Every structure is written in C-alpha cells, then in structure tokens.
Amino acid sequence: MNGKTDIAIASDHAGVDLKSKIIHFLQDQGLAVSDLGTHNHDSVDYPDYGVPVAQAVSEGQVQRGILICGTGIGMSIVANKFPGVRAALCFDPFTAKVSRLHNDANILVLGQRVLEEKMALEIVRLWLTTGFDGGRHARRLAKIEEIEKKGVRE
Ligand code: RB5
C-alpha cells in the first residue's frame, strides 16, 4: 500500500462488480484508492481479501477501508477481529450516517447481493462525508478499546 492511499478496498467474487462501481465513484471524487482484489468472478474465500484491508486499517497504513461480499456479513466478522477496526455493515442512508456519527466506523462493509447500486453509492457518499460526533460516543469507543487491550476473559 503506498502512502498516498486514501481508501483500501477489497471484495470476494460476490462483491467484485459493486467494487468496480465504487472504485470509479471514489476516483471521481479525487480519492486515491488501493484495490486489493479480487479481480474476477472466480470463487474465492472472503477472509483472504478482508484481512489485508483490515490489517492496513488496524496498523494505520490507511485511515479508511471498504469491504464487499455477498451479504457483507462475512467481511464484517473478519474485519472486526482486528484491533482498532470498527467495521460497520450498512444497508441504508441512516446506518451509513450513524456508523460515522456514533461509531466512528473506519471500515464500511456492503453486501452486493442485498443492495441496489444506487443505494450502495449513496451509502458510500454519506459514509465518507459524515464526521464523528465524539462526546458520549467517544466514551463508548474507549470502552471497546479497553476490551481490546484486556481481552474478554476476567
Ligand atoms: C459467497 O458465496 C458468500 O458466502 C460471501 O460473499 C458472503 O456473503 C459471506 O458472508
């Protein structure tokens, strides 16, 4: 990943068409996109593509990531294993906005098989342009950070 990347993006085969549309949309906005695959419709395993994006966000190589699979569920499960990753599976304008306002989501997850293209692009637009509200929401995120540091076992 080069230092100029604004957004890292990846999908499995079930999200590859929507990924192309989103990449064009992002590039039209002047954003530098790093496309970490997959690049065709051959069946692949979503963790193999979710991990590099989640790792890049977790390690601070890139601020934001977008992951796409059929439902968005598998990619969400994978991404949220990584410390510091707040991956949000969004399916409408409300969830897109609130994932930023309340959760400071740094990875947007989408399901190509459950979203119309127009809705998906609107979700991406809102997710990119909405800021974090802080305040009580920051306190809640700090508690999640504590869980990451201490682990879940007493
Ligand atoms: C692939 O068929 C599908 O299972 C995958 O894209 C995703 O929906 C998993 O959660």
Coordinates of C-alpha atoms and ligand atoms in Angstrom, one line a residue:
M1 CA 0.0 0.0 0.0
N2 CA 1.5 3.3 -0.9
G3 CA 1.4 6.4 1.4
K4 CA -1.0 8.2 -0.9
T5 CA -3.8 5.8 -0.4
D6 CA -7.0 7.3 1.0
I7 CA -9.1 4.2 0.9
A8 CA -8.2 0.5 0.7
I9 CA -10.9 -1.6 -0.9
A10 CA -11.4 -5.4 -1.4
S11 CA -14.2 -7.9 -2.1
D12 CA -14.7 -11.5 -2.8
H13 CA -16.2 -12.8 -6.1
A14 CA -19.8 -11.9 -4.8
G15 CA -18.8 -8.3 -4.4
V16 CA -16.5 -7.7 -7.3
D17 CA -19.0 -5.9 -9.6
L18 CA -20.0 -3.4 -6.9
K19 CA -16.4 -2.9 -6.0
S20 CA -15.6 -1.7 -9.6
K21 CA -18.5 0.8 -9.4
I22 CA -17.4 2.1 -6.0
I23 CA -13.8 2.5 -7.2
H24 CA -14.9 4.6 -10.1
F25 CA -17.1 6.7 -7.8
L26 CA -14.2 7.2 -5.4
Q27 CA -11.8 8.1 -8.1
D28 CA -14.3 10.6 -9.5
Q29 CA -14.2 12.3 -6.1
G30 CA -10.4 12.6 -6.4
L31 CA -9.6 9.9 -3.8
A32 CA -6.6 7.6 -4.1
V33 CA -7.9 4.0 -3.9
S34 CA -5.9 0.9 -3.3
D35 CA -7.7 -2.1 -4.9
L36 CA -6.7 -5.3 -3.0
G37 CA -8.7 -7.6 -5.2
T38 CA -10.4 -9.9 -6.1
H39 CA -10.4 -9.0 -9.7
N40 CA -12.8 -11.5 -11.4
H41 CA -15.7 -13.8 -10.7
D42 CA -13.7 -16.9 -9.8
S43 CA -14.9 -18.2 -6.4
V44 CA -12.6 -17.1 -3.6
D45 CA -12.7 -17.1 0.2
Y46 CA -13.7 -13.7 1.7
P47 CA -11.2 -13.8 4.6
D48 CA -8.3 -13.8 2.1
Y49 CA -9.5 -10.4 0.9
G50 CA -10.9 -8.9 4.1
V51 CA -7.7 -9.5 6.1
P52 CA -5.3 -7.2 4.1
V53 CA -7.7 -4.3 4.3
A54 CA -8.5 -4.8 8.0
Q55 CA -4.8 -5.2 8.7
A56 CA -3.9 -2.0 6.8
V57 CA -6.5 0.0 8.8
S58 CA -5.6 -1.7 12.1
E59 CA -1.9 -0.8 11.6
G60 CA -2.6 2.7 10.5
Q61 CA -1.3 2.3 6.9
V62 CA -4.6 3.7 5.7
Q63 CA -7.4 5.6 7.5
R64 CA -10.4 4.0 5.8
G65 CA -11.4 0.8 4.2
I66 CA -14.3 -0.6 2.2
L67 CA -15.1 -4.3 2.1
I68 CA -17.8 -6.1 0.0
C69 CA -19.0 -9.6 -0.1
G70 CA -22.4 -11.1 -1.0
T71 CA -24.2 -10.1 2.2
G72 CA -21.4 -8.1 3.9
I73 CA -21.7 -10.4 6.9
G74 CA -18.6 -12.5 6.4
M75 CA -16.4 -9.4 5.7
S76 CA -17.8 -7.8 8.9
I77 CA -16.9 -10.8 11.0
V78 CA -13.4 -10.9 9.6
A79 CA -12.7 -7.1 9.9
N80 CA -13.9 -6.8 13.4
K81 CA -11.3 -9.3 14.6
F82 CA -8.6 -6.6 14.1
P83 CA -7.7 -4.2 17.0
G84 CA -8.8 -0.6 16.3
V85 CA -11.1 -1.7 13.4
R86 CA -14.6 -0.5 13.7
A87 CA -16.3 -2.2 10.7
A88 CA -19.9 -1.3 10.0
L89 CA -22.3 -3.3 7.8
C90 CA -24.5 -0.6 6.4
F91 CA -27.6 -1.0 4.3
D92 CA -29.3 2.4 4.1
P93 CA -28.5 6.1 4.5
F94 CA -29.4 6.0 8.2
T95 CA -27.0 3.2 9.1
A96 CA -24.3 4.8 6.9
K97 CA -24.6 8.2 8.7
V98 CA -24.9 6.8 12.2
S99 CA -22.0 4.4 11.7
R100 CA -19.8 7.5 11.4
L101 CA -21.6 9.8 13.9
H102 CA -21.8 7.3 16.7
N103 CA -19.3 4.5 15.9
D104 CA -16.6 6.4 14.1
A105 CA -16.6 3.4 11.7
N106 CA -13.3 3.1 9.8
I107 CA -14.3 0.3 7.5
L108 CA -17.6 0.3 5.6
V109 CA -18.9 -3.1 4.7
L110 CA -21.5 -3.7 2.0
G111 CA -23.4 -6.6 0.6
Q112 CA -23.7 -6.7 -3.2
R113 CA -26.5 -9.3 -3.1
V114 CA -28.6 -7.1 -0.9
L115 CA -28.1 -3.6 -2.2
E116 CA -29.1 -1.8 -5.4
E117 CA -26.1 0.0 -6.9
K118 CA -27.6 3.5 -6.5
M119 CA -28.2 2.8 -2.8
A120 CA -24.7 1.4 -2.3
L121 CA -23.1 4.6 -3.8
E122 CA -25.3 6.8 -1.7
I123 CA -24.2 4.9 1.4
V124 CA -20.5 5.3 0.4
R125 CA -21.1 9.1 -0.2
L126 CA -22.7 9.6 3.2
W127 CA -20.1 7.4 5.0
L128 CA -17.2 9.5 3.5
T129 CA -18.7 12.9 4.3
T130 CA -20.1 12.3 7.8
G131 CA -17.9 13.1 10.8
F132 CA -17.7 11.5 14.2
D133 CA -19.8 13.2 16.9
G134 CA -17.5 12.4 19.8
G135 CA -18.8 13.2 23.4
R136 CA -20.6 10.2 24.9
H137 CA -19.8 8.2 21.8
A138 CA -16.1 8.6 22.3
R139 CA -16.6 7.3 25.9
R140 CA -18.2 4.2 24.5
L141 CA -15.5 3.6 21.9
A142 CA -12.9 3.9 24.7
K143 CA -14.7 1.0 26.4
I144 CA -14.3 -1.1 23.3
E145 CA -10.6 -0.2 23.2
E146 CA -10.3 -1.4 26.8
I147 CA -11.9 -4.7 25.8
E148 CA -9.3 -5.0 23.0
K149 CA -6.4 -4.3 25.5
K150 CA -7.6 -6.5 28.3
G151 CA -9.3 -9.3 26.4
V152 CA -12.8 -10.6 27.2
R153 CA -11.8 -13.1 29.9
E154 CA -11.6 -11.9 33.6
Ligands
RB5_1 C1 -20.1 -16.2 -1.1 O1 -21.0 -17.1 -1.7 C2 -20.8 -15.6 0.1 O2 -20.9 -16.6 1.1 C3 -20.0 -14.4 0.6 O3 -19.8 -13.5 -0.4 C4 -20.6 -13.6 1.8 O4 -21.9 -13.3 1.6 C5 -20.3 -14.2 3.1 O5 -20.7 -13.7 4.2

